[in-house]
Coordinates of C-alpha atoms in Angstrom, one line a residue:
Chain A
X56 CA 153.1 234.2 168.9
X57 CA 155.1 231.0 169.4
X58 CA 157.5 230.6 172.3
X59 CA 160.1 228.0 173.1
X60 CA 161.5 227.7 176.7
X61 CA 165.1 226.6 177.3
X62 CA 165.6 225.1 180.8
X63 CA 168.7 223.9 182.6
X64 CA 167.2 221.2 184.9
X65 CA 163.8 219.4 185.4
X66 CA 163.0 221.0 188.7
X67 CA 164.0 224.6 188.1
X68 CA 161.3 226.7 189.7
X69 CA 162.2 229.7 187.6
X70 CA 161.8 227.7 184.4
X71 CA 158.5 226.2 185.6
X72 CA 157.1 229.7 186.4
X73 CA 158.3 231.3 183.2
X74 CA 156.7 228.4 181.2
X75 CA 153.4 228.5 183.1
X76 CA 153.1 232.3 183.0
X77 CA 154.1 232.5 179.3
X78 CA 151.5 229.8 178.5
X79 CA 148.8 231.8 180.4
X80 CA 149.5 235.0 178.3
X81 CA 146.8 235.8 175.7
X82 CA 148.1 235.4 172.2
X83 CA 151.1 233.3 173.3
X84 CA 151.6 229.6 172.6
X85 CA 154.4 227.7 174.1
X86 CA 155.4 225.3 171.3
X87 CA 158.3 223.6 172.9
X88 CA 160.6 223.1 175.9
X89 CA 164.3 222.3 175.4
X90 CA 165.6 220.7 178.6
X91 CA 169.2 220.0 179.3
X92 CA 169.9 216.5 180.8
X93 CA 171.6 216.9 184.1
X94 CA 172.9 213.4 184.7
X95 CA 174.9 213.3 181.6
X96 CA 178.5 212.3 181.7
X97 CA 179.5 214.7 178.9
X98 CA 177.8 217.6 180.5
X99 CA 179.3 216.9 183.9
X100 CA 182.8 216.4 182.5
X101 CA 182.7 219.5 180.3
X102 CA 181.4 221.6 183.2
X103 CA 184.0 220.1 185.5
X104 CA 186.7 221.0 182.9
X105 CA 185.4 224.5 182.9
X106 CA 184.6 225.0 186.6
X107 CA 186.8 222.5 188.4
X108 CA 185.9 221.9 192.1
X109 CA 183.7 225.0 191.8
X110 CA 181.2 222.7 190.1
X111 CA 180.4 221.2 193.5
X112 CA 179.5 224.6 194.8
X113 CA 177.3 225.2 191.8
X114 CA 175.5 221.9 192.4
X115 CA 175.1 222.6 196.1
X116 CA 173.8 226.1 195.6
X117 CA 171.5 225.5 192.6
X118 CA 170.1 222.1 193.5
X119 CA 170.1 222.0 197.2
X120 CA 170.7 225.4 198.8
X121 CA 168.2 227.3 196.7
X122 CA 165.5 224.8 197.5
X123 CA 166.2 225.0 201.2
X124 CA 166.3 228.8 201.0
X125 CA 163.1 229.0 199.1
X126 CA 161.3 226.7 201.5
X127 CA 162.6 228.4 204.6
X128 CA 162.1 232.0 203.4
X129 CA 160.0 234.4 205.3
X130 CA 156.8 236.0 204.2
X131 CA 158.4 238.0 201.4
X132 CA 157.7 237.1 197.8
X133 CA 160.0 234.3 196.6
X134 CA 159.8 231.9 193.6
X135 CA 158.1 229.4 196.0
X136 CA 155.5 231.9 197.0
X137 CA 154.9 232.9 193.4
X138 CA 154.4 229.3 192.5
X139 CA 151.9 228.9 195.4
X140 CA 150.1 232.1 194.3
X141 CA 149.8 230.8 190.7
X142 CA 148.5 227.4 192.0
X143 CA 151.3 225.7 190.1
X144 CA 150.8 222.0 191.0
X145 CA 153.9 220.6 189.3
X146 CA 157.5 220.6 190.5
X147 CA 158.9 219.1 187.3
X148 CA 158.9 220.5 183.8
X149 CA 158.0 217.2 182.2
X150 CA 154.8 217.2 184.3
X151 CA 153.9 220.7 183.3
X152 CA 154.6 219.9 179.7
X153 CA 152.3 216.9 179.9
X154 CA 149.5 219.0 181.4
X155 CA 149.8 221.8 178.9
X156 CA 150.6 219.4 176.0
X157 CA 153.9 221.1 175.2
X158 CA 156.5 219.0 173.3
X159 CA 159.6 218.6 175.4
X160 CA 163.0 217.7 174.1
X161 CA 165.8 216.5 176.3
X162 CA 169.3 217.1 175.2
X163 CA 172.9 216.7 176.2
X164 CA 174.0 219.8 174.3
X165 CA 172.1 222.8 173.0
X166 CA 174.1 222.7 169.7
X167 CA 173.0 219.1 168.9
X168 CA 171.4 218.9 165.4
X169 CA 168.3 217.3 167.1
X170 CA 167.8 220.5 169.1
X171 CA 168.1 222.7 166.0
X172 CA 165.5 220.4 164.2
X173 CA 163.2 220.6 167.2
X174 CA 163.5 224.4 167.2
X175 CA 162.6 224.5 163.5
X176 CA 159.5 222.4 164.1
X177 CA 158.5 224.6 167.0
X178 CA 158.8 227.7 164.8
X179 CA 159.4 230.1 167.7
X180 CA 159.0 233.9 167.4
X181 CA 161.1 234.1 170.5
X182 CA 163.1 231.7 172.9
X183 CA 163.0 232.3 176.6
X184 CA 166.3 231.2 178.1
X185 CA 166.1 230.2 181.8
X186 CA 169.6 228.8 182.1
X187 CA 171.8 225.9 181.0
X188 CA 175.0 227.3 179.5
X189 CA 176.1 229.3 176.5
X190 CA 174.3 229.2 173.2
X191 CA 176.1 228.8 169.9
X192 CA 175.5 230.4 166.6
X193 CA 173.3 227.6 165.1
X194 CA 171.0 227.7 168.0
X195 CA 170.7 231.5 167.9
X196 CA 170.0 231.4 164.2
X197 CA 167.2 229.0 164.7
X198 CA 165.5 230.9 167.5
X199 CA 163.2 233.2 165.4
X200 CA 163.1 236.7 166.8
X201 CA 165.8 236.1 169.3
X202 CA 166.6 234.6 172.7
X203 CA 165.5 236.5 175.9
X204 CA 167.6 236.2 179.0
X205 CA 167.3 237.9 182.4
X206 CA 170.7 238.8 183.8
X207 CA 170.9 239.2 187.5
X208 CA 172.7 242.5 187.3
X209 CA 172.6 245.9 185.7
X210 CA 173.8 246.0 182.1
X211 CA 176.0 247.3 180.6
X212 CA 178.1 248.0 183.7
X213 CA 178.0 244.6 185.3
X214 CA 178.4 241.6 182.9
X215 CA 179.3 238.1 184.1
X216 CA 179.2 236.4 187.5
X217 CA 178.4 237.4 191.1
X218 CA 177.2 240.8 189.9
X219 CA 174.9 241.0 193.0
X220 CA 178.0 241.2 195.2
X221 CA 180.4 243.1 193.0
X222 CA 178.6 246.4 193.1
X223 CA 178.9 246.5 196.9
X224 CA 182.6 245.8 196.7
X225 CA 183.2 248.6 194.2
X226 CA 180.8 251.3 195.4
X227 CA 182.3 254.1 197.4
X228 CA 180.9 254.8 200.9
X229 CA 177.7 256.8 200.7
X230 CA 176.8 255.8 197.1
X231 CA 174.1 253.5 196.1
X232 CA 175.2 250.2 194.7
X233 CA 173.8 249.4 191.2
X234 CA 171.8 246.2 191.8
X235 CA 169.0 244.9 189.7
X236 CA 168.0 242.9 186.6
X237 CA 168.4 243.3 182.9
X238 CA 166.3 241.6 180.2
X239 CA 168.4 241.3 177.1
X240 CA 168.7 239.5 173.8
X241 CA 171.4 236.8 173.9
X242 CA 174.2 236.8 171.4
X243 CA 177.4 234.8 171.3
X244 CA 179.1 237.0 173.9
X245 CA 178.6 236.9 177.6
X246 CA 175.7 239.3 178.5
X247 CA 176.6 241.5 175.6
X248 CA 173.3 241.4 173.6
X249 CA 170.9 244.3 173.1
X250 CA 169.2 245.5 176.2
X251 CA 165.3 245.3 176.4
X252 CA 164.5 246.3 179.9
X253 CA 166.4 247.3 183.1
X254 CA 165.0 247.0 186.5
X255 CA 166.8 248.7 189.3
X256 CA 166.3 247.2 192.8
X257 CA 167.0 248.7 196.1
X258 CA 168.7 246.3 198.6
X259 CA 167.8 248.4 201.7
X260 CA 165.2 246.1 203.0
X261 CA 167.0 242.8 202.7
X262 CA 169.4 241.3 205.2
X263 CA 171.9 239.4 203.2
X264 CA 173.0 238.6 199.6
X265 CA 171.1 235.4 199.9
X266 CA 167.9 237.2 200.8
X267 CA 168.5 239.7 197.9
X268 CA 169.0 236.9 195.4
X269 CA 165.9 235.2 196.7
X270 CA 163.9 238.4 196.1
X271 CA 165.3 238.8 192.7
X272 CA 163.9 235.4 191.7
X273 CA 160.2 236.3 191.2
X274 CA 161.2 239.7 189.6
X275 CA 163.2 237.7 187.0
X276 CA 160.0 235.9 186.1
X277 CA 158.0 239.1 185.9
X278 CA 160.7 240.8 183.8
X279 CA 160.8 237.9 181.4
X280 CA 157.0 238.0 181.0
X281 CA 157.0 241.8 180.6
X282 CA 159.5 241.4 177.8
X283 CA 157.3 238.8 176.1
X284 CA 154.3 241.2 176.3
X285 CA 156.4 244.0 174.8
X286 CA 157.3 241.8 171.9
X287 CA 153.6 240.6 171.4
X288 CA 152.4 244.2 171.6
X289 CA 155.1 245.6 169.2
X290 CA 156.6 247.7 172.0
X291 CA 160.0 246.2 172.1
X292 CA 162.9 248.6 171.6
X293 CA 166.2 246.8 171.8
X294 CA 169.1 249.1 172.7
X295 CA 172.6 247.9 171.6
X296 CA 175.2 247.8 174.4
X297 CA 178.4 249.8 174.3
X298 CA 180.9 247.3 175.6
X299 CA 183.2 250.0 176.9
X300 CA 180.5 251.1 179.3
X301 CA 180.8 247.9 181.3
X302 CA 183.2 245.3 182.5
X303 CA 183.1 241.5 182.7
X304 CA 183.1 240.1 186.2
X305 CA 184.1 236.6 187.4
X306 CA 183.3 234.4 190.3
X307 CA 184.3 236.3 193.4
X308 CA 187.0 234.8 195.6
X309 CA 185.7 233.9 199.1
X310 CA 188.0 236.4 200.7
X311 CA 186.6 239.2 198.6
X312 CA 183.1 238.0 199.3
X313 CA 183.7 238.4 203.0
X314 CA 184.7 242.0 202.4
X315 CA 181.7 242.6 200.1
X316 CA 179.4 241.2 202.8
X317 CA 181.0 243.5 205.4
X318 CA 180.5 246.5 203.1
X319 CA 176.9 245.5 202.4
X320 CA 176.1 245.5 206.1
X321 CA 177.9 248.8 206.7
X322 CA 176.0 250.3 203.8
X323 CA 172.7 249.1 205.2
X324 CA 173.5 250.6 208.6
X325 CA 174.1 253.9 206.9
X326 CA 170.8 253.8 205.0
X327 CA 168.9 255.2 207.9
X328 CA 166.5 257.2 205.8
X329 CA 163.5 255.2 204.8
X330 CA 164.1 254.1 201.2
X331 CA 161.7 252.9 198.5
X332 CA 160.5 249.4 198.8
X333 CA 162.5 246.7 197.1
X334 CA 161.6 247.7 193.5
X335 CA 163.0 251.1 192.8
X336 CA 162.3 251.6 189.1
X337 CA 161.6 249.8 185.9
X338 CA 162.8 251.3 182.7
X339 CA 163.2 250.5 179.1
X340 CA 166.4 251.7 177.5
Chain B
X198 CA 165.0 224.5 212.0
X199 CA 166.5 227.7 210.6
X200 CA 169.6 227.6 212.8
X201 CA 170.1 223.9 211.8
X202 CA 169.9 224.9 208.2
X203 CA 172.4 227.7 208.7
X204 CA 174.8 225.4 210.5
X205 CA 174.7 222.9 207.8
X206 CA 175.1 225.6 205.2
X207 CA 178.2 227.0 207.1
X208 CA 179.8 223.6 207.3
X209 CA 179.2 222.8 203.6
X210 CA 180.6 226.2 202.7
X211 CA 183.8 225.5 204.7
X212 CA 184.1 222.1 203.0
X213 CA 183.6 223.6 199.6
X214 CA 186.2 226.2 200.3
X215 CA 188.6 223.4 201.2
X216 CA 187.8 221.4 198.0
X217 CA 188.1 224.5 195.8
X218 CA 191.6 225.1 197.3
X219 CA 190.8 228.4 198.8
X220 CA 193.8 229.4 201.0
X221 CA 193.3 231.6 204.1
X222 CA 195.5 234.5 205.2
X223 CA 196.9 232.3 208.0
X224 CA 197.8 229.5 205.6
X225 CA 199.6 231.9 203.3
X226 CA 201.4 233.4 206.2
X227 CA 202.5 230.0 207.6
X228 CA 204.0 229.0 204.2
X229 CA 205.8 232.3 203.8
X230 CA 207.3 232.0 207.2
X231 CA 208.3 228.4 206.6
X232 CA 210.0 229.3 203.4
X233 CA 211.7 232.5 204.7
X234 CA 214.9 230.7 205.9
X235 CA 215.4 229.5 202.3
X236 CA 215.9 233.1 201.2
X237 CA 218.5 233.7 203.8
X238 CA 220.3 230.4 203.2
X239 CA 220.5 230.6 199.4
X240 CA 221.3 234.3 199.1
X241 CA 223.3 236.8 201.0
X242 CA 220.3 238.7 202.0
X243 CA 220.3 239.8 205.6
X244 CA 217.7 238.8 208.2
X245 CA 216.1 242.2 208.3
X246 CA 215.4 242.2 204.6
X247 CA 214.0 238.7 204.8
X248 CA 211.8 239.8 207.7
X249 CA 210.6 242.7 205.7
X250 CA 209.7 240.4 202.8
X251 CA 207.7 238.0 204.8
X252 CA 205.9 240.7 206.8
X253 CA 202.3 240.7 205.5
X254 CA 201.0 243.4 207.8
X255 CA 202.0 246.2 205.4
X256 CA 199.3 248.8 205.5
X257 CA 199.6 250.4 202.2
X258 CA 199.9 248.7 198.8
X259 CA 202.0 251.6 197.7
X260 CA 204.7 250.4 200.1
X261 CA 204.8 247.0 198.3
X262 CA 205.0 248.2 194.8
X263 CA 207.0 251.3 195.1
X264 CA 209.7 249.9 197.3
X265 CA 211.0 247.9 194.4
X266 CA 212.9 251.0 193.4
X267 CA 215.4 250.6 196.2
X268 CA 216.1 247.1 195.1
X269 CA 218.4 247.9 192.2
X270 CA 221.7 249.5 192.9
X271 CA 222.5 252.6 191.1
X272 CA 225.7 251.2 189.6
X273 CA 223.9 248.7 187.5
X274 CA 221.7 251.1 185.6
X275 CA 224.1 252.5 183.0
X276 CA 225.1 249.1 181.8
X277 CA 221.5 248.0 181.3
X278 CA 220.6 251.3 179.7
X279 CA 223.4 250.9 177.2
X280 CA 222.4 247.3 176.4
X281 CA 218.8 248.2 175.9
X282 CA 219.6 251.2 173.8
X283 CA 221.8 249.0 171.5
X284 CA 219.0 246.4 171.3
X285 CA 216.4 249.0 170.5
X286 CA 218.6 250.5 167.7
X287 CA 219.5 247.1 166.3
X288 CA 215.8 246.2 166.2
X289 CA 214.9 249.5 164.6
X290 CA 217.5 248.8 161.9
X291 CA 216.0 245.4 161.2
X292 CA 219.1 243.7 162.5
X293 CA 218.7 240.1 163.6
X294 CA 222.2 239.6 164.9
X295 CA 223.4 241.1 168.1
X296 CA 226.6 241.1 169.9
X297 CA 226.2 239.0 173.0
X298 CA 227.8 241.4 175.4
X299 CA 225.5 240.7 178.3
X300 CA 225.3 242.9 181.3
X301 CA 223.4 240.2 183.2
X302 CA 226.4 238.5 184.8
X303 CA 227.6 241.6 186.5
X304 CA 224.2 242.6 187.8
X305 CA 222.0 240.2 189.6
X306 CA 223.3 239.0 192.8
X307 CA 223.8 242.5 193.9
X308 CA 220.1 243.1 193.2
X309 CA 218.1 242.6 196.3
X310 CA 214.6 241.4 196.6
X311 CA 212.5 240.0 193.9
X312 CA 215.1 240.1 191.2
X313 CA 217.7 238.0 193.0
X314 CA 217.2 234.4 191.6
X315 CA 215.6 235.6 188.4
X316 CA 219.0 236.4 187.0
X317 CA 219.4 232.7 186.2
X318 CA 216.4 232.9 183.9
X319 CA 217.6 236.0 182.2
X320 CA 221.0 234.5 181.5
X321 CA 219.4 231.3 180.3
X322 CA 217.0 233.2 178.0
X323 CA 219.7 235.5 176.8
X324 CA 221.9 232.6 175.8
X325 CA 219.2 230.8 174.0
X326 CA 218.1 234.0 172.2
X327 CA 221.6 234.7 170.9
X328 CA 222.0 231.1 169.9
X329 CA 218.9 231.1 167.9
X330 CA 219.0 234.6 166.6
X331 CA 222.0 233.7 164.3
X332 CA 220.1 231.0 162.4
X333 CA 216.4 231.6 162.7
X334 CA 214.0 233.2 160.4
X335 CA 213.4 236.9 160.9
X336 CA 210.1 236.7 162.7
X337 CA 211.3 234.2 165.2
X338 CA 214.3 236.3 165.9
X339 CA 212.2 239.4 166.5
X340 CA 209.9 237.5 168.9
X341 CA 212.8 236.2 170.8
X342 CA 214.6 239.5 170.9
X343 CA 211.6 241.0 172.3
X344 CA 211.4 238.3 174.9
X345 CA 215.0 238.9 175.7
X346 CA 214.4 242.6 176.0
X347 CA 211.6 242.0 178.4
X348 CA 213.7 239.8 180.6
X349 CA 216.3 242.5 180.7
X350 CA 213.7 245.1 181.5
X351 CA 212.5 243.0 184.3
X352 CA 215.4 244.2 186.4
X353 CA 215.5 247.6 185.0
X354 CA 212.1 249.1 185.1
X355 CA 212.6 250.8 188.4
X356 CA 214.1 253.8 186.7
X357 CA 214.6 254.6 183.1
X358 CA 215.8 257.5 180.9
X359 CA 213.4 258.9 178.4
X360 CA 215.0 257.3 175.3
X361 CA 215.1 253.9 176.9
X362 CA 211.5 254.3 177.9
X363 CA 210.6 255.2 174.3
X364 CA 212.5 252.1 173.1
X365 CA 210.7 249.9 175.5
X366 CA 207.4 251.4 174.6
X367 CA 208.0 250.6 171.0
X368 CA 208.8 247.0 172.0
X369 CA 205.5 246.6 173.8
X370 CA 203.3 248.3 171.2
X371 CA 204.9 246.3 168.3
X372 CA 202.7 243.4 169.4
X373 CA 199.0 243.8 170.3
X374 CA 197.6 242.3 173.5
X375 CA 195.9 239.7 171.3
X376 CA 199.3 238.7 170.0
X377 CA 200.6 238.4 173.5
X378 CA 197.6 236.5 174.8
X379 CA 196.0 234.7 171.8
X380 CA 192.6 233.1 172.4
X381 CA 194.1 229.7 173.3
X382 CA 197.2 230.3 175.2
X383 CA 199.5 232.6 177.2
X384 CA 202.9 233.2 175.8
X385 CA 205.7 232.4 178.2
X386 CA 207.3 235.7 179.1
X387 CA 204.2 237.8 178.7
X388 CA 204.2 238.5 182.4
X389 CA 207.2 240.7 181.8
X390 CA 205.3 242.6 179.1
X391 CA 202.5 243.1 181.6
X392 CA 204.7 244.2 184.4
X393 CA 206.8 246.5 182.2
X394 CA 203.7 248.1 180.7
X395 CA 202.3 248.6 184.1
X396 CA 205.5 250.3 185.2
X397 CA 205.3 252.6 182.2
X398 CA 201.7 253.3 182.9
X399 CA 202.5 254.2 186.5
X400 CA 205.2 256.6 185.4
X401 CA 202.3 258.8 184.5
X402 CA 203.5 260.2 181.2
X403 CA 199.8 260.6 180.1
X404 CA 200.5 258.0 177.5
X405 CA 197.1 256.8 176.5
X406 CA 198.4 254.2 174.1
X407 CA 200.5 252.4 176.6
X408 CA 197.7 252.7 179.3
X409 CA 195.2 251.2 176.9
X410 CA 197.6 248.5 175.9
X411 CA 198.3 247.6 179.5
X412 CA 194.6 247.5 180.4
X413 CA 193.8 245.2 177.5
X414 CA 196.7 243.0 178.2
X415 CA 195.8 242.7 181.9
X416 CA 192.2 242.1 181.0
X417 CA 193.1 239.3 178.5
X418 CA 195.4 237.6 181.0
X419 CA 192.7 237.8 183.7
X420 CA 190.1 236.4 181.4
X421 CA 192.3 233.5 180.4
X422 CA 193.2 232.6 184.0
X423 CA 189.5 232.8 185.1
X424 CA 188.3 230.6 182.2
X425 CA 191.1 228.1 182.2
X426 CA 192.2 228.2 185.8
X427 CA 195.3 226.0 186.3
X428 CA 195.2 225.2 182.6
X429 CA 196.0 228.8 181.8
X430 CA 199.5 228.2 183.1
X431 CA 200.4 225.7 180.4
X432 CA 202.4 228.3 178.6
X433 CA 203.4 228.4 175.0
X434 CA 207.1 228.2 175.3
X435 CA 209.4 229.0 172.3
X436 CA 210.9 225.7 171.3
X437 CA 214.4 227.1 171.5
X438 CA 214.0 228.0 175.2
X439 CA 215.8 225.5 177.3
X440 CA 214.6 224.9 180.9
X441 CA 211.6 227.2 181.0
X442 CA 210.2 227.7 184.5
X443 CA 206.4 227.8 184.2
X444 CA 205.8 228.1 188.0
X445 CA 207.9 231.3 188.1
X446 CA 206.1 232.7 185.1
X447 CA 202.8 231.9 186.8
X448 CA 204.0 233.8 189.9
X449 CA 205.2 236.8 187.8
X450 CA 201.7 236.9 186.2
X451 CA 200.1 236.7 189.6
X452 CA 202.2 239.6 190.8
X453 CA 201.5 241.5 187.6
X454 CA 197.8 241.2 188.3
X455 CA 198.3 242.5 191.8
X456 CA 200.2 245.4 190.3
X457 CA 197.3 245.9 187.8
X458 CA 194.8 246.0 190.6
X459 CA 196.9 248.6 192.4
X460 CA 197.5 250.7 189.3
X461 CA 194.0 250.7 188.0
X462 CA 192.2 250.5 191.3
X463 CA 190.3 247.5 189.9
X464 CA 189.4 244.7 192.4
X465 CA 188.8 242.2 189.5
X466 CA 192.5 241.8 189.0
X467 CA 193.0 241.2 192.7
X468 CA 190.2 238.6 192.5
X469 CA 192.0 236.7 189.8
X470 CA 195.4 237.1 191.6
X471 CA 193.9 235.7 194.8
X472 CA 192.8 232.6 192.9
X473 CA 196.2 232.3 191.1
X474 CA 198.1 232.7 194.4
X475 CA 196.0 229.9 195.9
X476 CA 197.2 227.7 193.1
X477 CA 200.8 228.8 193.7
X478 CA 200.4 228.0 197.4
X479 CA 199.4 224.5 196.6
X480 CA 202.4 224.0 194.2
X481 CA 204.9 225.5 196.6
X482 CA 203.7 223.8 199.7
X483 CA 203.9 220.5 197.8
X484 CA 207.2 221.1 196.1
X485 CA 209.5 223.0 198.4
X486 CA 210.4 223.2 202.0
X487 CA 213.1 225.3 203.6
X488 CA 215.2 222.1 203.9
X489 CA 214.9 220.9 200.3
X490 CA 214.9 224.1 198.3
X491 CA 217.8 224.8 196.0
X492 CA 218.9 227.9 194.1
X493 CA 216.3 227.5 191.4
X494 CA 213.6 227.7 194.1
X495 CA 214.8 231.0 195.4
X496 CA 212.9 233.2 192.9
X497 CA 209.8 231.2 193.5
X498 CA 210.1 231.7 197.2
X499 CA 210.8 235.4 196.9
X500 CA 208.0 236.0 194.4
X501 CA 205.6 234.1 196.6
X502 CA 206.4 236.2 199.7
X503 CA 206.2 239.4 197.7
X504 CA 202.8 238.4 196.2
X505 CA 201.3 237.4 199.6
X506 CA 202.5 240.7 201.0
X507 CA 200.9 242.7 198.1
X508 CA 197.6 240.8 198.1
X509 CA 197.2 241.2 201.9
X510 CA 198.0 245.0 201.6
X511 CA 195.4 245.3 198.8
X512 CA 192.8 243.3 200.8
X513 CA 193.5 245.5 203.8
X514 CA 193.0 248.6 201.8
X515 CA 189.7 247.3 200.4
X516 CA 188.4 246.4 203.9
X517 CA 188.9 250.0 205.1

């Protein structure tokens, strides 16, 4: 089974781990990596047009804060710890591609004709998306059996952004917030494609949203690889989403984030009964 | 090491908030207080009412949104009701020419609160609408008449008789939310459709069509503002409309989203309204001060104060 990886930046630990673990899977061959150029004026200007000054926060959190968080994390399982466990020596996708002899294609935009040509040469059965922006019709059409994405929230209820925080803002006192991950097929909408696997996560044992996101990192890798195995073993059962069962969420305003954080801490205090460990359940739809 | 990292992260976060234009409660309150004298200077509103308008410690959002009903005097209602009924009948008969017997002039300055300065817009729009309706193609006339009706509704939707309500309902549902908010733009005046539809929804007539219309409309407006940010407020303005006031329309939309959050109990609308109100804060702080504001700024100031009041009430409720 041929697999192509789509990555947002050279040093994304998530992309590195997905690539490495996919390449280790029996019966799976990584036939290409599509890497988006980060220092590209057109990418920066189009993202600035879309995000405005929020782009600076994105750069801070994705390129700097995440690295600091991963390195300063406690003994719990993080992407950094998973990379250590796997003995992953590289910190850059280009290095990994060289070691594993995987063709790597750098691009400014995913919809460029050169990307489509690269995909056709790689003949993927599936594309594993690890970030980098929306995908257009031509890309999706050239991606073989589909594009897998792990969404950091439960679908269908929570589509969009900041869906780790939103459930705590919306959940009534005493109820459990719906936190977790969803593996789904990408389509042209935002988190609207067919659902492949849902993984509920309990947040009882984490101290903050940052810690929760950190814990979700390695689970995202596991979920992606589990989906890959399902496809290889013919066990994949895509379930279409009913859009009316969910809502689209946007970046949370800092003042609402403050309230969500307070609610999260109140909720944790009230969870006096010992709960299940971080992973509560894994289900296929 | 960990504490150093946390300190750096905290400082960077504050800096990013500043760069993103996030406005704190205190900053909003300071601006509302600074602009309050404008209301008193430019209108005949008494000090107590102004104080009530800039008080952002209101406990319940209900107090913000439902208190609008005392802002229109009883004596104005029959005139508007008559005018709306005529308009509805004329539209139903396919008529594109209307008598320009406007009730606006008699109404507005007696109307306290958020409708005060807005009368200027209504008169302006009404004049343009009538000017154009005589010569324009049918479709344009229809759109403009709807717009006109919505402006009129703006000051009337505190209380309505059943036939008028039915006529207004027809106006709203004649265009889909997609027509009001096409993929690329927001139509100037659609804040009034949103707020009118929200009012009808809150009346609680179990009207599923209007409720669904309102949800869709609010959702589309929210999405547009979230995706385009300040760019969302570059409105499509009918070319015949002289002197449009985009900042005021932006404020009406912001207030509409706050009302939507209250009506549907949906914090996503509040989230977008907070961002939109931060933008309004920047524009107002730059543009007006109590000393320089003129009559045209009055609506902006009043709407700003009302929005800050409503957003703080909704945030307070969410914090409980």
